XYZ file of C-alpha atoms in Angstrom:
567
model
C -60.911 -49.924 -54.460
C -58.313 -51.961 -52.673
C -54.959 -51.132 -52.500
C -51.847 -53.353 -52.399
C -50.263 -54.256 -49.664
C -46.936 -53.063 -51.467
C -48.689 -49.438 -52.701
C -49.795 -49.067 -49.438
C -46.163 -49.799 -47.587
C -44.671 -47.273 -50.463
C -46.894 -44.362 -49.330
C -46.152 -44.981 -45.644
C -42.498 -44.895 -46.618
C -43.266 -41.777 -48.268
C -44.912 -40.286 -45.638
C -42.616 -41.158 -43.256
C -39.917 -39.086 -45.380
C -42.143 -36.130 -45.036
C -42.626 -36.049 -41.507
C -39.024 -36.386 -41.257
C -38.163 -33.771 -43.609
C -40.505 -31.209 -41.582
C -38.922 -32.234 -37.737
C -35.457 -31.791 -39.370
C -36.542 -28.178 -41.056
C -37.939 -27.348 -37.831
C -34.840 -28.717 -35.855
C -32.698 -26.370 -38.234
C -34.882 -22.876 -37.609
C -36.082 -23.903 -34.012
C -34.230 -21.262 -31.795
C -31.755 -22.174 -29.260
C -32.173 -20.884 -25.657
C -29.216 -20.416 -23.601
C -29.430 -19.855 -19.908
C -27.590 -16.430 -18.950
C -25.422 -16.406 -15.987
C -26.036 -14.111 -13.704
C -23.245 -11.617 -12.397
C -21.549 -13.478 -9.071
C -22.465 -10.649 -6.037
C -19.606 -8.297 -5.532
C -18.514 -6.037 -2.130
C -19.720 -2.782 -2.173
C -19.896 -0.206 0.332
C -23.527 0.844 1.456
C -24.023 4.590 3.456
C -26.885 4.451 5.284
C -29.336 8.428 6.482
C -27.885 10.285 9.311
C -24.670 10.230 11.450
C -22.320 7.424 13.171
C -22.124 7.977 16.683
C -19.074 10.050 16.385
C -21.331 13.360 15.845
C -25.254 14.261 17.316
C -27.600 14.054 15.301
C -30.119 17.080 13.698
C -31.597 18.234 17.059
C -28.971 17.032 19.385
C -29.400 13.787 20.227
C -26.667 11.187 19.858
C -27.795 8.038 17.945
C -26.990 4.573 19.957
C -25.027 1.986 18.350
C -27.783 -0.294 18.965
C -30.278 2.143 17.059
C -28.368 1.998 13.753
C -27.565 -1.790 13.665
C -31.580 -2.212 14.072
C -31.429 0.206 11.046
C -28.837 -1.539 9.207
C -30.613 -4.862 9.707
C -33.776 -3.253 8.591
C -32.100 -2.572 4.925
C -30.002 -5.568 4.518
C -33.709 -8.214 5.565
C -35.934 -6.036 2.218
C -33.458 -7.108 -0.048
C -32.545 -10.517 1.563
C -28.781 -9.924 1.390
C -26.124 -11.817 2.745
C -24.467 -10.978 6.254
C -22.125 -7.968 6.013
C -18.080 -8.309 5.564
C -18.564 -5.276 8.147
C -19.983 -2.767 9.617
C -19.599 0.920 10.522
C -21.274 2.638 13.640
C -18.946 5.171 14.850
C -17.761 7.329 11.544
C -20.593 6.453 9.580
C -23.681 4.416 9.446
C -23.384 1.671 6.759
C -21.974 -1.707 5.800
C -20.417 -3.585 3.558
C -21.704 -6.489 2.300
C -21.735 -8.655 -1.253
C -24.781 -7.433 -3.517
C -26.135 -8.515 -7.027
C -27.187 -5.966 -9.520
C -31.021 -6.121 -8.354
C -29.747 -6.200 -4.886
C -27.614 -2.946 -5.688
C -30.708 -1.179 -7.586
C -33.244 -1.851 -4.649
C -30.520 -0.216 -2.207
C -30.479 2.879 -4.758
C -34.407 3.052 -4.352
C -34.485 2.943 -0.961
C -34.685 6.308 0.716
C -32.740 5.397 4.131
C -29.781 4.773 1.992
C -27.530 7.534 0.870
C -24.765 5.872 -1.289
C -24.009 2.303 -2.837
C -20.677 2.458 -4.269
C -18.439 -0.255 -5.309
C -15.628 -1.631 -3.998
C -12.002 -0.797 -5.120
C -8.600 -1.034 -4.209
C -6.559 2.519 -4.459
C -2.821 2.659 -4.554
C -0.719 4.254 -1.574
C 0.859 7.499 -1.470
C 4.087 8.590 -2.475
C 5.637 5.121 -4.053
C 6.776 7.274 -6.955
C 8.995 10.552 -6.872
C 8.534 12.883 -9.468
C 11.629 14.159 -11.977
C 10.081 17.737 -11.812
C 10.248 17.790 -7.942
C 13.748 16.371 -7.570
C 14.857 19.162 -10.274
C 13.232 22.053 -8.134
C 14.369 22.157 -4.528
C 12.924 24.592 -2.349
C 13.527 26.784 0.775
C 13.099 25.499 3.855
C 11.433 27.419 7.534
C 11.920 26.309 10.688
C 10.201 26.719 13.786
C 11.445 26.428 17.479
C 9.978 25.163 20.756
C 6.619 22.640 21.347
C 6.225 19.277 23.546
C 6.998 16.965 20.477
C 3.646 15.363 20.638
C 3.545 14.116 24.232
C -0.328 13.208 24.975
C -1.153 12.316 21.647
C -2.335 9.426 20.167
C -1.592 9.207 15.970
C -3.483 6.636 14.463
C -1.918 5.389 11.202
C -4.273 3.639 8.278
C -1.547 1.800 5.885
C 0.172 -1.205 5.200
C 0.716 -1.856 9.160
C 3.989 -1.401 11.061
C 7.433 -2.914 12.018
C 7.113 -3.583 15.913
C 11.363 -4.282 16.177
C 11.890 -1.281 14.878
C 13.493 0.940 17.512
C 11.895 4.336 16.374
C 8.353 2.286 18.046
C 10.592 1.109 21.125
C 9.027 2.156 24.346
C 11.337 5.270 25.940
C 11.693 6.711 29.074
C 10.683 10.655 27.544
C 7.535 9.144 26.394
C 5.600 10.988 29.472
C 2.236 10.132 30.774
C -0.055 7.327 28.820
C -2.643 8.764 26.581
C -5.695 8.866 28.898
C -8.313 8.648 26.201
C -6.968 5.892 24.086
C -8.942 2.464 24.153
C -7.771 0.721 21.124
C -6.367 -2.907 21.672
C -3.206 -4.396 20.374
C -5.013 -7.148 18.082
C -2.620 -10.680 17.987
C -2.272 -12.307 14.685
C 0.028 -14.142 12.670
C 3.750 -12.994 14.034
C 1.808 -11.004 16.111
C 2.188 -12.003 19.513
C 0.130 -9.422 22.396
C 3.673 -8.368 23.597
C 4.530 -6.640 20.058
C 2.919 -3.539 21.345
C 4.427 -1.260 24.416
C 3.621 2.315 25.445
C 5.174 3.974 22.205
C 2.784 1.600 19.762
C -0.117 1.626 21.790
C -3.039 -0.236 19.335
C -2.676 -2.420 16.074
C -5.501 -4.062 14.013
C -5.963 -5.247 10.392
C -8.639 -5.888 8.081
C -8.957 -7.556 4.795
C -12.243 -8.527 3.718
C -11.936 -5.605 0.884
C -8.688 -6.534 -0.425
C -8.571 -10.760 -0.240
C -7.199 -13.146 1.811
C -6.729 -14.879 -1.443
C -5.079 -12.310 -3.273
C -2.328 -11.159 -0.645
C 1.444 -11.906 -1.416
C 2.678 -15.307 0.205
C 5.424 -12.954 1.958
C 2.019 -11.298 3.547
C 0.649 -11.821 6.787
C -2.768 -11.624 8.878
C -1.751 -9.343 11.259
C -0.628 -5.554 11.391
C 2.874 -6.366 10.707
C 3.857 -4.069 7.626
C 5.367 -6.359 4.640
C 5.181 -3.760 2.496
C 7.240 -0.504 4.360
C 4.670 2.017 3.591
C 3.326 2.241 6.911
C 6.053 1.862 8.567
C 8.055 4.655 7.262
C 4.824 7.171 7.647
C 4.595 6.341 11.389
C 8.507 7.172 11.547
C 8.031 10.008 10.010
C 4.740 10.638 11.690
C 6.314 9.786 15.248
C 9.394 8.151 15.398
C 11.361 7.955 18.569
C 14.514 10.664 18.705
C 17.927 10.537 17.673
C 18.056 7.219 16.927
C 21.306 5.735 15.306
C 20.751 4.818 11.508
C 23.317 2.579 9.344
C 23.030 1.652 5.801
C 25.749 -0.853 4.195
C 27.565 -0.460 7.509
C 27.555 2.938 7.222
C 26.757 5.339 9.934
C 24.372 7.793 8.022
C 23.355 10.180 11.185
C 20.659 9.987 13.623
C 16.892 9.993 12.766
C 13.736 11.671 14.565
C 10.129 12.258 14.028
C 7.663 15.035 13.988
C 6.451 14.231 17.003
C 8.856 11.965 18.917
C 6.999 11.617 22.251
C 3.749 10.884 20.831
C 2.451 7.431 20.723
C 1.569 5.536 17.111
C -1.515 2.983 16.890
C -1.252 0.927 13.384
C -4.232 0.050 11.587
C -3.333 -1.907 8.792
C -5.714 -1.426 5.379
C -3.212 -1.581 3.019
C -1.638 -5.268 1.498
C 0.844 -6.818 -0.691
C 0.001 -8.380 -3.758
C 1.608 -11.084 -5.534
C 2.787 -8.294 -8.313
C 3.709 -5.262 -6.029
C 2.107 -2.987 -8.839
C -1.199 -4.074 -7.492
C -0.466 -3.305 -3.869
C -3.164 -1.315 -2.081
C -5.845 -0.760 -0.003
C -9.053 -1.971 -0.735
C -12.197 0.959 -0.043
C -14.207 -1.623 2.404
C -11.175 -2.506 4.368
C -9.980 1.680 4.723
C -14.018 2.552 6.100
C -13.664 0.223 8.531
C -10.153 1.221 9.859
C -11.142 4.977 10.065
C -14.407 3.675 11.701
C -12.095 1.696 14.484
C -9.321 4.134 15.083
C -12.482 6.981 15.154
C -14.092 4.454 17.738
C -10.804 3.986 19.804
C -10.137 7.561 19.663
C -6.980 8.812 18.489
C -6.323 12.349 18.293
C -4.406 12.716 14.700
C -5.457 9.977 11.796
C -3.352 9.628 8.922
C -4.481 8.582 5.963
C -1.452 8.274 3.003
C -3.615 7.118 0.324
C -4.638 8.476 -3.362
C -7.779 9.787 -3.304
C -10.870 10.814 -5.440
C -11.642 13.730 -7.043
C -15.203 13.177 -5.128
C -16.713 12.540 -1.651
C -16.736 8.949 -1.065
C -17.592 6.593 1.004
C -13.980 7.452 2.868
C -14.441 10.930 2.667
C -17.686 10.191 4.497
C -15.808 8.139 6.737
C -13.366 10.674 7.144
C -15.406 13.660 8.210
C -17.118 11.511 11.095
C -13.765 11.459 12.499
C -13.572 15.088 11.692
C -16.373 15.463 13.945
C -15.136 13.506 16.606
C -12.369 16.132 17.159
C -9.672 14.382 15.528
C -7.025 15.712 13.042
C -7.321 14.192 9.765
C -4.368 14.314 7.322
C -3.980 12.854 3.815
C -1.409 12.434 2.162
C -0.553 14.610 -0.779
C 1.006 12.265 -2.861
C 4.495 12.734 -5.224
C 3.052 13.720 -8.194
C 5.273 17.333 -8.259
C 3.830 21.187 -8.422
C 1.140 20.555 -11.195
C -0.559 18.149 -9.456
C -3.799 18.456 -7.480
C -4.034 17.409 -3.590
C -5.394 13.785 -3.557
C -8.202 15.181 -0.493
C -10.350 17.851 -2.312
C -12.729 17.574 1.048
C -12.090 20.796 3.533
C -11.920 18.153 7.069
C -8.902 16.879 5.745
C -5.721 18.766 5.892
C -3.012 17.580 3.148
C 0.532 19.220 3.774
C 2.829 19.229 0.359
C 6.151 19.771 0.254
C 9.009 19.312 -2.331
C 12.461 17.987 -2.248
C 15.758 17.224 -4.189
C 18.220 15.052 -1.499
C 18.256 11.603 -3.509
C 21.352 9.811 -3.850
C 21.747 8.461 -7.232
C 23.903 5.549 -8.786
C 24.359 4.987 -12.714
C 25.073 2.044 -14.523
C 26.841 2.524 -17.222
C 26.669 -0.589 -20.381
C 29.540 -0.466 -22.556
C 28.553 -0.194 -25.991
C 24.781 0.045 -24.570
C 22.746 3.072 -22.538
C 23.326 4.439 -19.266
C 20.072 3.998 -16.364
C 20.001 6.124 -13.741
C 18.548 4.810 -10.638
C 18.724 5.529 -6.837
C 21.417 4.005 -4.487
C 22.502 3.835 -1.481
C 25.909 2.591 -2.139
C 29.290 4.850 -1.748
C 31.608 3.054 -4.043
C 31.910 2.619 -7.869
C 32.234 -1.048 -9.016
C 33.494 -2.452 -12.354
C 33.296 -3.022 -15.104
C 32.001 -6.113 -14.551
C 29.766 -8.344 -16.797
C 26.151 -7.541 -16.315
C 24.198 -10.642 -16.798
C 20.422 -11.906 -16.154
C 19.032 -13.208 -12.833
C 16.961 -15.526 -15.643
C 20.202 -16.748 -17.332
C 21.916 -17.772 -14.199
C 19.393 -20.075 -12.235
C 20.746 -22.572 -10.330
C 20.560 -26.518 -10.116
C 16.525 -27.419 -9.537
C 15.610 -23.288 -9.308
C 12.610 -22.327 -11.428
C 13.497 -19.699 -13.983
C 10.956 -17.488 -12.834
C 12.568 -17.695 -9.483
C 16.081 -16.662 -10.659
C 14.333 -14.042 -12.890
C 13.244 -12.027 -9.347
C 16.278 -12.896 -7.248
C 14.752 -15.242 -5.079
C 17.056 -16.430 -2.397
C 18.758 -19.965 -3.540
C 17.639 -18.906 -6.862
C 21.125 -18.003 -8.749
C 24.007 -20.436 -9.468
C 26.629 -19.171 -7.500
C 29.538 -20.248 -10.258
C 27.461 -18.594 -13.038
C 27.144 -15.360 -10.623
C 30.454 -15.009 -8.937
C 32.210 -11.435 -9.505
C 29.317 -10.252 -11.836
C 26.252 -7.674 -11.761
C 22.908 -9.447 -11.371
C 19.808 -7.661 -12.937
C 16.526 -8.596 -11.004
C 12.816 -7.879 -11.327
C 10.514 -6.425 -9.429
C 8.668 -8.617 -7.457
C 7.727 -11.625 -5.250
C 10.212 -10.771 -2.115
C 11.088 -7.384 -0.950
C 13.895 -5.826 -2.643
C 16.522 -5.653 -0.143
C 16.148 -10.000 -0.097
C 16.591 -9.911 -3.699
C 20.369 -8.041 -2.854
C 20.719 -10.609 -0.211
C 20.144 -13.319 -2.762
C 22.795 -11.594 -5.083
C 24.776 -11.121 -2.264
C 24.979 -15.328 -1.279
C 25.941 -16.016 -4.713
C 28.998 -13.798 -4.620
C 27.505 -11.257 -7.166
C 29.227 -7.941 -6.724
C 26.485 -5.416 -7.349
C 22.423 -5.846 -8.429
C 20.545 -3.501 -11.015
C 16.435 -3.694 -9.794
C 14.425 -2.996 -12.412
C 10.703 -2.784 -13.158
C 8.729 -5.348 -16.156
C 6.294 -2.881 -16.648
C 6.122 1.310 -17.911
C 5.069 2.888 -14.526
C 5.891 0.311 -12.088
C 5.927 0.818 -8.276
C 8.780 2.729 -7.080
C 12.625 0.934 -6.808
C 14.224 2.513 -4.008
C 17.644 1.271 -3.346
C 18.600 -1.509 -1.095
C 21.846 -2.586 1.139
C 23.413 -5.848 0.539
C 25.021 -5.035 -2.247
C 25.834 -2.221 -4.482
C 22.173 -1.337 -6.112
C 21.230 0.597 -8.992
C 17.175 0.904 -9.210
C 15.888 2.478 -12.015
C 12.155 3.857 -11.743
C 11.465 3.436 -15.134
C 10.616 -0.194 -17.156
C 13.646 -1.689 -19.009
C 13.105 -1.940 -22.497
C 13.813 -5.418 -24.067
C 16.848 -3.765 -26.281
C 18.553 -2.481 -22.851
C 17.898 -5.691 -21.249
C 19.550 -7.534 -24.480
C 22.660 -6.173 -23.357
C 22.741 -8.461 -20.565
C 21.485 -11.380 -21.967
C 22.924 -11.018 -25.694
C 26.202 -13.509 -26.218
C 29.743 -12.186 -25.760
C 31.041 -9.886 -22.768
C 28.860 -7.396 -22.271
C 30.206 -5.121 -19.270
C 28.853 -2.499 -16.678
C 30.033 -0.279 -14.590
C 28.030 2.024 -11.441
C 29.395 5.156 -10.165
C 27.733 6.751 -7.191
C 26.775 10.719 -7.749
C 26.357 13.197 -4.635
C 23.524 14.191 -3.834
C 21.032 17.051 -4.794
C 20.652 20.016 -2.137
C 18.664 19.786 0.654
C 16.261 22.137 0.712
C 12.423 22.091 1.639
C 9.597 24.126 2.058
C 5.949 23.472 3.146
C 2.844 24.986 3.811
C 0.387 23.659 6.800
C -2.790 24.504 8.592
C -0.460 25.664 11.658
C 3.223 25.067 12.341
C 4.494 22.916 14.754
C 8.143 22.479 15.956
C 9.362 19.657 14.228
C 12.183 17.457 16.142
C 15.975 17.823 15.037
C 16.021 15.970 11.527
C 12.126 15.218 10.853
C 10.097 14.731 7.984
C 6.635 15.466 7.117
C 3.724 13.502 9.207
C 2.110 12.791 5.685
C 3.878 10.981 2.343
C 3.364 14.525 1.541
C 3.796 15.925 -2.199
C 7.176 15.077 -4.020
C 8.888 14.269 -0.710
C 11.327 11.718 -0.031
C 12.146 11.231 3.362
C 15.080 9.580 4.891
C 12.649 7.060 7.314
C 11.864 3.334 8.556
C 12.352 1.255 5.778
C 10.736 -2.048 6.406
C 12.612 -5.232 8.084
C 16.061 -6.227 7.205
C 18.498 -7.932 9.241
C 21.999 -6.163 10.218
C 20.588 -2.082 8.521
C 19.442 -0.352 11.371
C 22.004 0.697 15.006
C 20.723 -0.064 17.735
C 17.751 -2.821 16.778
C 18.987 -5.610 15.141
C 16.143 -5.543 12.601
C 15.247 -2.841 10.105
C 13.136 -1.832 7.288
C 13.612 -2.223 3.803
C 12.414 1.191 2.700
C 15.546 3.490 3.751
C 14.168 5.804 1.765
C 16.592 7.188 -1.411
C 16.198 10.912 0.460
C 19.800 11.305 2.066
C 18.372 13.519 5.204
C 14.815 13.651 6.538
C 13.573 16.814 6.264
C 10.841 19.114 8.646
C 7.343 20.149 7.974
C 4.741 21.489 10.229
C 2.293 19.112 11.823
C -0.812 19.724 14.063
C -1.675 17.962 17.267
C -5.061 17.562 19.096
C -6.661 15.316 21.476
C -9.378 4.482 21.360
C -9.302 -0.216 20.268
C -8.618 -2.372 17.237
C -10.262 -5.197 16.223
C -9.173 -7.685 13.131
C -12.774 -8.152 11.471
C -11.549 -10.599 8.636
């Protein structure tokens, strides 16, 4: 039978609607397939069998350098992994070096490799002072006699060190050089080869942990400290004797260290971040300054970090320069009586102490609550209105700007004869004052944005108040809310000075010292970190005069070598 041509173009039609019916049905339960990114590679910290060659070996024999970068090498080419940020020969044996999550499991198979542990950054020591410590003062001993550290070498790991500062000024009582000391003075930015003398005798830095990209603007690539931490522990660590201190042109006594005639050698680990509550020191960029200052051979290394509850890639780190004969302290940390040391390990020897000497200043809101802070300054002022650095920028200033006090920030009509509060932030604090300062404020409240903030000790330029604690929104609507709101500060004395510690051995601390470590619930009068016009006889120094009105002494030990910036 023959069809139509019409029938026939009907069923084709019809057809035609089928198929299409079935490719859309299958185009509607067809499952998609999305490609799954895998995890960018990461830093960690890889601890290869056996020693560094700061110890022998099992059977006496010293392993070569050469020997474990073959070794090394041999790890890194079966898993076909980048080249290493660094690596460690003289402490340890490892590396560190940017691994995926196959890369990291083969390294956990492997039976030459002891550890594979993560990166991390871990805050500094002491930046906060605990209420229970400052409430219970202790007794203080003393001890008499010693050489005040002439001979030795005290490496520092932190956030690097103020080379102006006249506490690291080379002095005639310095004695012989260190004869076993081989560490370089490494030039960076603001950095010339001239910052070091015979008192700071080796500086490096390293920041491959922590980020170039993620350092404060205010930062820079050398060992010069931005931050303060450092510097104050190698004042209190080492600081040259009876040298003149003044704060708001005040002549506050004379300051020493532990161990005056001993030299210092900086090895910065430690960096500021854009928001100075993430501040720290990075776990890849710490092994390789122990590894250095291990290598170069200093005869006490400092370490003023928190640290872990277990042994770590530091700790390892730590003990090879145990077993090089040096001292190795850590830092206790503030955290008052109740706390436990941050070193649990038994090579490193953490000295705690407590204290009450901090000067405090109150500002007072009328009709509004009362912060207490810590201050420096020695007269009341007000009332005066107390008004927002973020209400008061000036012409062409970014908000932000005017909200931290930057310098040029404030509108100097708005400001004039009033109390400026400023965040926490940016610049360093005692700029912020400065900035207050130039625009004729009359006094500055610092203040934290966040619950447990770093620590606001006070600053200079202008009456201070710095309150450790965050500022609630309702307390800070006193200052921005309309009408006249007014504040006043008054200055209160100071708690007792009183101290007592407990050591592996006592030493004879200088006249006025302070502990060699940020040691537990301490705060010690030391170099604060660089400020023009602060500090008699230098015409620089450091921001962190530390709210402690008097240094106090703990006990110290003493014992028996170049630094490179690996970037």
């Amino acid at each position: 039978m023959t069809s139509s041509p019409t029938a026939t173009r009907a069923v084709r039609l019809a057809l035609s609607g089928v198929v299409a019916g079935i490719l859309a049905a299958g185009a509607l339960v067809t499952p998609a397939v999305h490609a799954v990114a895998e995890e960018p590679p990461s830093l960690h910290l890889v601890t290869l069998t056996g020693p560094g060659t700061s110890a022998p070996a099992a059977g006496g024999s010293r392993p070569t350098r050469a020997a474990l970068l073959a070794r090394q090498d041999s790890v890194l080419a079966g898993i076909d992994a980048a080249e290493p940020a660094y690596r460690w020969t003289t402490a340890l044996n490892g590396f560190a070096v940017a691994l995926t999550a196959d890369q990291v499991s083969a390294l956990e198979a492997d039976s030459e490799v002891v550890t594979v542990e993560a990166n991390s950054v871990r805050p500094m020591a002491g930046r906060l002072m605990s209420p229970e410590a400052s409430a219970n003062p202790l007794s203080r001993p003393r001890e008499e006699g010693g050489r005040g550290g002439a001979g030795v070498v005290i490496g520092v790991v932190d956030s690097g060190i103020d080379p102006e500062s006249p506490l690291f000024a080379d002095v005639p009582y310095l004695g012989p050089d260190a004869a076993n000391y081989s560490g370089l003075c490494t030039v960076g930015e603001e950095w010339p080869a001239a910052a070091c003398n015979r008192k700071l005798v080796g500086a490096g830095w390293w920041v491959a942990g922590f980020g170039e990209d993620r350092i404060r603007s205010s930062e820079t690539l050398s060992a010069r400290d931005a931050i303060g931490h450092g510097t104050q522990v190698a004042s209190v660590a080492a600081g040259n004797s009876d040298v003149s201190v003044r704060i708001d042109q005040r002549t506050t006594g004379t300051f020493s260290g532990v161990a005056p005639r001993a030299r210092v050698a900086a090895y910065k680990a430690c960096w500021a971040a854009p928001d100075p509550v993430d501040d720290g020191c990075a776990t890849a960029d710490l092994v390789s300054a122990i590894d250095q200052a291990t290598a170069d051979g200093v005869d006490v290394l400092n370490v003023s970090t928190a640290g872990p509850s277990t042994v770590d890639t530091v700790q390892r780190a730590l003990l090879g320069a145990a077993e090089a004969d040096i001292v190795v302290i850590g830092a206790a940390g503030n955290a008052g009586r109740s706390a436990l040391a941050g070193h649990p390990t038994p090579w490193v020897t953490t000295v705690g102490a407590a204290r009450g000497s901090t000067l405090r200043g109150q500002v007072r809101v009328a009709g509004g609550p009362s912060l207490t802070g810590a201050s420096r300054s020695r007269r009341d002022v007000g009332p005066v209105q107390l008004i927002l650095g973020s209400d008061v920028a000036a012409a062409g200033a970014r908000v932000r700007d005017a909200r931290e006090c930057r310098p040029d920030s404030l509108d100097a009509g708005q400001v004039a004869g009033k109390a400026v509060v400023c965040v926490r932030g940016g610049i360093g604090r005692v700029d912020k004052s400065l900035a207050v300062s130039r625009a004729d404020g009359v006094a500055m409240v610092l203040v934290n944005d966040r619950a447990g903030g770093p620590s606001t000790t006070s600053t200079a330029s202008r009456p201070s108040s710095s309150p450790r604690h965050r500022v609630s929104a309702s307390s800070a609507g006193y200052a921005g809310a309309p009408g006249p709101p007014f504040a006043s500060s008054r200055c209160e004395p100071a708690l007792g000075r009183r101290v007592q510690q407990a050591g592996r051995r006592p030493v004879t601390p200088a006249p006025r010292c302070s502990s060699p470590t940020s040691s537990r619930s301490v705060r010690v009068s030391s170099a604060p970190s660089p400020t023009p016009g602060h500090c008699s006889p230098a015409p620089r120094q450091p921001a962190h005069a530390s709210v402690g009105s008097r240094p106090c002494s703990v006990p110290t030990t003493t014992g028996r070598r170049r630094s490179s910036a690996r970037s």
